[in-house]
Amino acid sequence: MRNLEQNRRYRQLMLAAAALVGIGVLALAIATASSTAHADEATQTQTTLTAGDRADLERVSAYLDGLTDMQGNFLQVGPDGSLAEGKFYLRRPGRLRFEYTPPTKMLVVADGTWVAVKDSASAAQRYPIGSTPLGILLSRHVNLADETKVLSVERQPGVLRIKLQDRSGNAPGDLTLVFDEPNLQLRQWVVTDAQGLQTTVALRSVQSGIRADNALFVLKDDQRPDIGRQ
């Protein structure tokens, strides 16, 4: 029974990490040879971008480039239909924090160099920001057309969707950014892993221009997820 609970908690951690930082995508790239082959095949497929696509990519890149201090709430929907929610804090470049509301006891913190993922029962797992999709959102200068492989740009009334993939092909899966239109604002993102499983993170009650405390972007191994909360 104890092993089942540990497995459940580990799966929950990895699903959450996949949604926020693409760790599930990264891990599959390293561990699964067939997935890597799939990524190589996908990399060879070229996407033709129209002038309108390129204009939208420039708009979105400029929008992301202009983000500084932002915070709000988030709702996460896992591929198994599980729900989790919490609060996020963003300070570009480099810093971001996701606090999950109980019963999910977890933190995801980017400190400018590393992304740390921690639940209440284990030491933090750390990954270089540049190896995760957070690198796109947190880099000092954003240029989607040059820094990612753009799979599609889709427009619907009130919505703009941009699907991206690791340009090197080393990480199977993709990341879809969803923006409100015509007032461009990031609404949600969807991480799809190599098996086609999707995890969605939707942002809510977003506020800009509020500078979060520096301590929120520091995560020590002995911290618990409720420490450092404003």
CSV table of N, CA and C in Angstrom, one decimal, residues 103-208:
chain,number,residue,atom,x,y,z
A,103,PRO,N,-4.6,19.5,-1.7
A,103,PRO,CA,-3.7,18.5,-1.2
A,103,PRO,C,-2.5,18.2,-2.0
A,104,THR,N,-2.3,18.9,-3.1
A,104,THR,CA,-1.0,18.8,-3.8
A,104,THR,C,0.1,19.6,-3.1
A,105,LYS,N,1.1,19.0,-2.6
A,105,LYS,CA,2.1,19.6,-1.9
A,105,LYS,C,3.4,19.7,-2.7
A,106,MET,N,3.5,20.8,-3.5
A,106,MET,CA,4.6,20.8,-4.5
A,106,MET,C,4.9,22.3,-4.8
A,107,LEU,N,6.1,22.5,-5.1
A,107,LEU,CA,6.6,23.8,-5.6
A,107,LEU,C,7.4,23.6,-6.9
A,108,VAL,N,7.3,24.5,-7.8
A,108,VAL,CA,8.2,24.6,-9.0
A,108,VAL,C,8.8,26.0,-9.0
A,109,VAL,N,10.1,26.1,-8.9
A,109,VAL,CA,10.8,27.4,-8.7
A,109,VAL,C,11.9,27.5,-9.8
A,110,ALA,N,11.9,28.6,-10.5
A,110,ALA,CA,13.0,28.9,-11.4
A,110,ALA,C,13.7,30.1,-10.8
A,111,ASP,N,15.1,30.0,-10.6
A,111,ASP,CA,15.8,31.0,-9.9
A,111,ASP,C,16.7,31.8,-10.8
A,112,GLY,N,16.6,31.7,-12.1
A,112,GLY,CA,17.4,32.4,-13.0
A,112,GLY,C,18.4,31.5,-13.7
A,113,THR,N,18.7,30.3,-13.1
A,113,THR,CA,19.6,29.4,-13.7
A,113,THR,C,19.0,28.0,-13.8
A,114,TRP,N,18.4,27.6,-12.7
A,114,TRP,CA,17.8,26.2,-12.6
A,114,TRP,C,16.3,26.3,-12.4
A,115,VAL,N,15.7,25.2,-12.8
A,115,VAL,CA,14.3,25.0,-12.4
A,115,VAL,C,14.3,23.8,-11.4
A,116,ALA,N,13.7,24.1,-10.2
A,116,ALA,CA,13.7,23.1,-9.1
A,116,ALA,C,12.2,22.7,-8.9
A,117,VAL,N,12.0,21.4,-8.9
A,117,VAL,CA,10.7,20.8,-8.7
A,117,VAL,C,10.8,20.0,-7.4
A,118,LYS,N,9.9,20.3,-6.4
A,118,LYS,CA,10.0,19.7,-5.1
A,118,LYS,C,8.6,19.4,-4.5
A,119,ASP,N,8.4,18.2,-4.0
A,119,ASP,CA,7.3,17.8,-3.2
A,119,ASP,C,7.7,17.8,-1.8
A,120,SER,N,6.7,17.5,-0.9
A,120,SER,CA,7.0,17.7,0.5
A,120,SER,C,7.8,16.5,1.1
A,121,ALA,N,8.0,15.5,0.3
A,121,ALA,CA,8.7,14.3,0.9
A,121,ALA,C,10.1,14.0,0.3
A,122,SER,N,10.6,14.8,-0.5
A,122,SER,CA,11.9,14.5,-1.2
A,122,SER,C,12.7,15.8,-1.4
A,123,ALA,N,13.9,15.6,-1.7
A,123,ALA,CA,14.8,16.7,-2.1
A,123,ALA,C,14.4,17.2,-3.5
A,124,ALA,N,14.7,18.5,-3.7
A,124,ALA,CA,14.3,19.1,-5.0
A,124,ALA,C,15.1,18.5,-6.1
A,125,GLN,N,14.4,18.3,-7.3
A,125,GLN,CA,15.0,17.9,-8.5
A,125,GLN,C,15.2,19.1,-9.3
A,126,ARG,N,16.5,19.3,-9.8
A,126,ARG,CA,16.8,20.5,-10.5
A,126,ARG,C,17.2,20.2,-12.0
A,127,TYR,N,16.8,21.2,-12.9
A,127,TYR,CA,17.1,21.0,-14.3
A,127,TYR,C,17.5,22.4,-14.8
A,128,PRO,N,18.4,22.5,-15.8
A,128,PRO,CA,18.8,23.8,-16.4
A,128,PRO,C,17.6,24.4,-17.1
A,129,ILE,N,17.4,25.7,-16.8
A,129,ILE,CA,16.2,26.4,-17.5
A,129,ILE,C,16.2,26.2,-19.0
A,130,GLY,N,17.4,26.2,-19.6
A,130,GLY,CA,17.5,26.1,-21.0
A,130,GLY,C,17.0,24.8,-21.6
A,131,SER,N,16.9,23.7,-20.7
A,131,SER,CA,16.5,22.4,-21.2
A,131,SER,C,15.0,22.2,-21.0
A,132,THR,N,14.3,23.3,-20.7
A,132,THR,CA,12.9,23.2,-20.5
A,132,THR,C,12.1,24.2,-21.3
A,133,PRO,N,10.8,24.0,-21.6
A,133,PRO,CA,10.1,25.1,-22.3
A,133,PRO,C,10.0,26.4,-21.5
A,134,LEU,N,10.3,26.4,-20.2
A,134,LEU,CA,10.4,27.6,-19.5
A,134,LEU,C,11.4,28.6,-20.0
A,135,GLY,N,12.5,28.0,-20.6
A,135,GLY,CA,13.5,28.8,-21.2
A,135,GLY,C,12.9,29.8,-22.3
A,136,ILE,N,11.9,29.4,-23.0
A,136,ILE,CA,11.2,30.3,-23.9
A,136,ILE,C,10.6,31.5,-23.2
A,137,LEU,N,9.9,31.2,-22.1
A,137,LEU,CA,9.2,32.3,-21.4
A,137,LEU,C,10.1,33.2,-20.6
A,138,LEU,N,11.2,32.6,-20.1
A,138,LEU,CA,12.0,33.3,-19.1
A,138,LEU,C,13.3,33.9,-19.7
A,139,SER,N,13.6,33.6,-20.9
A,139,SER,CA,14.9,34.2,-21.5
A,139,SER,C,14.8,35.7,-21.6
A,140,ARG,N,16.0,36.3,-21.6
A,140,ARG,CA,16.1,37.8,-21.6
A,140,ARG,C,15.5,38.3,-22.9
A,141,HIS,N,15.8,37.7,-24.0
A,141,HIS,CA,15.2,38.1,-25.3
A,141,HIS,C,14.5,36.9,-26.0
A,142,VAL,N,13.3,37.1,-26.4
A,142,VAL,CA,12.5,36.0,-27.0
A,142,VAL,C,12.4,36.2,-28.5
A,143,ASN,N,12.7,35.2,-29.3
A,143,ASN,CA,12.5,35.2,-30.7
A,143,ASN,C,12.0,33.8,-31.1
A,144,LEU,N,10.7,33.6,-31.1
A,144,LEU,CA,10.2,32.2,-31.4
A,144,LEU,C,10.6,31.6,-32.7
A,145,ALA,N,10.6,32.5,-33.7
A,145,ALA,CA,11.0,32.0,-35.1
A,145,ALA,C,12.4,31.5,-35.2
A,146,ASP,N,13.3,32.1,-34.4
A,146,ASP,CA,14.7,31.7,-34.5
A,146,ASP,C,15.1,30.6,-33.4
A,147,GLU,N,14.4,30.6,-32.3
A,147,GLU,CA,14.8,29.8,-31.2
A,147,GLU,C,14.0,28.5,-31.0
A,148,THR,N,12.9,28.3,-31.8
A,148,THR,CA,12.1,27.1,-31.7
A,148,THR,C,11.8,26.6,-33.1
A,149,LYS,N,11.2,25.4,-33.2
A,149,LYS,CA,10.6,24.9,-34.4
A,149,LYS,C,9.1,25.2,-34.3
A,150,VAL,N,8.6,26.0,-35.2
A,150,VAL,CA,7.2,26.4,-35.2
A,150,VAL,C,6.4,25.4,-36.0
A,151,LEU,N,5.6,24.6,-35.3
A,151,LEU,CA,4.8,23.6,-36.0
A,151,LEU,C,3.5,24.2,-36.7
A,152,SER,N,2.9,25.2,-36.0
A,152,SER,CA,1.7,25.7,-36.6
A,152,SER,C,1.4,27.1,-35.9
A,153,VAL,N,0.7,27.9,-36.6
A,153,VAL,CA,0.1,29.2,-36.1
A,153,VAL,C,-1.4,29.1,-36.5
A,154,GLU,N,-2.3,29.1,-35.5
A,154,GLU,CA,-3.7,28.9,-35.7
A,154,GLU,C,-4.4,30.1,-35.1
A,155,ARG,N,-5.4,30.7,-35.9
A,155,ARG,CA,-6.2,31.8,-35.5
A,155,ARG,C,-7.6,31.4,-35.5
A,156,GLN,N,-8.3,31.7,-34.4
A,156,GLN,CA,-9.7,31.6,-34.3
A,156,GLN,C,-10.3,32.8,-33.6
A,157,PRO,N,-11.6,33.1,-33.7
A,157,PRO,CA,-12.1,34.3,-33.1
A,157,PRO,C,-11.7,34.4,-31.6
A,158,GLY,N,-10.9,35.5,-31.3
A,158,GLY,CA,-10.5,35.7,-29.9
A,158,GLY,C,-9.4,34.9,-29.4
A,159,VAL,N,-8.8,34.0,-30.3
A,159,VAL,CA,-7.8,33.1,-29.8
A,159,VAL,C,-6.6,33.0,-30.8
A,160,LEU,N,-5.4,33.0,-30.4
A,160,LEU,CA,-4.2,32.7,-31.2
A,160,LEU,C,-3.5,31.5,-30.6
A,161,ARG,N,-3.2,30.5,-31.3
A,161,ARG,CA,-2.5,29.3,-30.8
A,161,ARG,C,-1.2,29.1,-31.6
A,162,ILE,N,-0.1,28.9,-30.9
A,162,ILE,CA,1.2,28.7,-31.6
A,162,ILE,C,1.8,27.4,-31.0
A,163,LYS,N,2.0,26.4,-31.9
A,163,LYS,CA,2.5,25.1,-31.4
A,163,LYS,C,4.0,25.1,-31.8
A,164,LEU,N,4.8,24.8,-30.7
A,164,LEU,CA,6.3,24.8,-30.9
A,164,LEU,C,6.9,23.5,-30.5
A,165,GLN,N,8.1,23.3,-31.0
A,165,GLN,CA,8.8,22.0,-30.7
A,165,GLN,C,10.3,22.4,-30.5
A,166,ASP,N,11.0,21.6,-29.8
A,166,ASP,CA,12.4,21.7,-29.6
A,166,ASP,C,13.1,21.8,-30.9
A,167,ARG,N,13.9,22.8,-31.2
A,167,ARG,CA,14.5,23.0,-32.5
A,167,ARG,C,15.5,21.9,-32.9
A,168,SER,N,16.2,21.4,-31.8
A,168,SER,CA,17.2,20.4,-32.1
A,168,SER,C,16.6,19.0,-32.3
A,169,GLY,N,15.4,18.8,-31.9
A,169,GLY,CA,14.8,17.5,-32.1
A,169,GLY,C,15.1,16.5,-31.0
A,170,ASN,N,15.8,16.9,-30.0
A,170,ASN,CA,16.2,16.1,-28.9
A,170,ASN,C,15.1,15.8,-27.9
A,171,ALA,N,14.1,16.6,-27.9
A,171,ALA,CA,13.0,16.4,-26.9
A,171,ALA,C,11.7,16.2,-27.7
A,172,PRO,N,11.2,15.0,-27.7
A,172,PRO,CA,9.9,14.7,-28.4
A,172,PRO,C,8.8,15.3,-27.7
A,173,GLY,N,7.7,15.5,-28.4
A,173,GLY,CA,6.6,16.2,-27.9
A,173,GLY,C,6.6,17.7,-28.3
A,174,ASP,N,5.6,18.5,-27.9
A,174,ASP,CA,5.5,19.8,-28.3
A,174,ASP,C,4.8,20.7,-27.2
A,175,LEU,N,4.9,22.0,-27.4
A,175,LEU,CA,4.3,23.0,-26.5
A,175,LEU,C,3.5,23.9,-27.3
A,176,THR,N,2.2,24.1,-26.9
A,176,THR,CA,1.3,25.0,-27.5
A,176,THR,C,1.0,26.2,-26.6
A,177,LEU,N,1.3,27.4,-27.0
A,177,LEU,CA,0.9,28.6,-26.3
A,177,LEU,C,-0.4,29.1,-26.8
A,178,VAL,N,-1.3,29.5,-25.9
A,178,VAL,CA,-2.6,30.0,-26.3
A,178,VAL,C,-2.8,31.4,-25.7
A,179,PHE,N,-3.1,32.3,-26.6
A,179,PHE,CA,-3.2,33.8,-26.3
A,179,PHE,C,-4.6,34.3,-26.6
A,180,ASP,N,-5.1,35.2,-25.7
A,180,ASP,CA,-6.3,35.9,-26.0
A,180,ASP,C,-6.0,37.0,-27.1
A,181,GLU,N,-7.0,37.2,-27.9
A,181,GLU,CA,-7.0,38.2,-28.9
A,181,GLU,C,-8.2,39.1,-28.8
A,182,PRO,N,-8.2,40.4,-29.3
A,182,PRO,CA,-7.1,41.0,-30.0
A,182,PRO,C,-6.1,41.6,-29.0
A,183,ASN,N,-6.4,41.7,-27.7
A,183,ASN,CA,-5.4,42.2,-26.7
A,183,ASN,C,-4.6,41.1,-26.3
A,184,LEU,N,-3.4,40.9,-27.0
A,184,LEU,CA,-2.6,39.7,-26.8
A,184,LEU,C,-2.2,39.5,-25.3
A,185,GLN,N,-2.6,38.4,-24.8
A,185,GLN,CA,-2.3,38.0,-23.4
A,185,GLN,C,-2.2,36.5,-23.3
A,186,LEU,N,-1.2,36.0,-22.7
A,186,LEU,CA,-1.0,34.5,-22.5
A,186,LEU,C,-2.1,34.0,-21.6
A,187,ARG,N,-2.9,33.0,-22.2
A,187,ARG,CA,-4.0,32.5,-21.4
A,187,ARG,C,-3.7,31.1,-20.8
A,188,GLN,N,-3.0,30.3,-21.6
A,188,GLN,CA,-2.7,28.9,-21.2
A,188,GLN,C,-1.6,28.3,-22.1
A,189,TRP,N,-1.1,27.2,-21.6
A,189,TRP,CA,-0.2,26.4,-22.5
A,189,TRP,C,-0.5,24.9,-22.3
A,190,VAL,N,-0.2,24.1,-23.3
A,190,VAL,CA,-0.5,22.7,-23.4
A,190,VAL,C,0.8,22.0,-23.7
A,191,VAL,N,1.2,21.1,-22.8
A,191,VAL,CA,2.4,20.2,-23.1
A,191,VAL,C,1.9,18.9,-23.6
A,192,THR,N,2.4,18.4,-24.7
A,192,THR,CA,2.1,17.1,-25.3
A,192,THR,C,3.3,16.3,-25.3
A,193,ASP,N,3.3,15.1,-24.6
A,193,ASP,CA,4.5,14.3,-24.6
A,193,ASP,C,4.6,13.4,-25.8
A,194,ALA,N,5.7,12.6,-25.9
A,194,ALA,CA,5.9,11.8,-27.0
A,194,ALA,C,4.8,10.7,-27.3
A,195,GLN,N,4.1,10.4,-26.2
A,195,GLN,CA,3.0,9.4,-26.3
A,195,GLN,C,1.7,10.1,-26.7
A,196,GLY,N,1.7,11.4,-26.9
A,196,GLY,CA,0.5,12.2,-27.2
A,196,GLY,C,-0.4,12.6,-26.0
A,197,LEU,N,0.1,12.4,-24.8
A,197,LEU,CA,-0.6,12.7,-23.6
A,197,LEU,C,-0.5,14.2,-23.3
A,198,GLN,N,-1.6,14.9,-23.0
A,198,GLN,CA,-1.6,16.4,-22.9
A,198,GLN,C,-1.9,16.8,-21.5
A,199,THR,N,-1.1,17.8,-21.0
A,199,THR,CA,-1.4,18.5,-19.8
A,199,THR,C,-1.5,19.9,-20.0
A,200,THR,N,-2.6,20.5,-19.5
A,200,THR,CA,-2.9,22.0,-19.7
A,200,THR,C,-2.8,22.8,-18.5
A,201,VAL,N,-2.1,23.9,-18.6
A,201,VAL,CA,-2.1,24.9,-17.5
A,201,VAL,C,-2.8,26.2,-18.0
A,202,ALA,N,-3.8,26.6,-17.3
A,202,ALA,CA,-4.6,27.8,-17.6
A,202,ALA,C,-4.3,28.9,-16.5
A,203,LEU,N,-4.0,30.1,-17.0
A,203,LEU,CA,-3.7,31.2,-16.1
A,203,LEU,C,-5.0,32.0,-15.8
A,204,ARG,N,-5.2,32.4,-14.6
A,204,ARG,CA,-6.4,33.1,-14.2
A,204,ARG,C,-6.1,34.3,-13.2
A,205,SER,N,-6.9,35.3,-13.2
A,205,SER,CA,-6.8,36.5,-12.3
A,205,SER,C,-5.4,37.0,-12.4
A,206,VAL,N,-4.9,37.2,-13.6
A,206,VAL,CA,-3.5,37.7,-13.8
A,206,VAL,C,-3.4,39.2,-13.5
A,207,GLN,N,-2.3,39.5,-12.8
A,207,GLN,CA,-2.0,40.9,-12.5
A,207,GLN,C,-0.6,41.2,-12.9
A,208,SER,N,-0.4,42.4,-13.5
A,208,SER,CA,0.9,42.8,-14.0
A,208,SER,C,1.5,43.9,-13.1
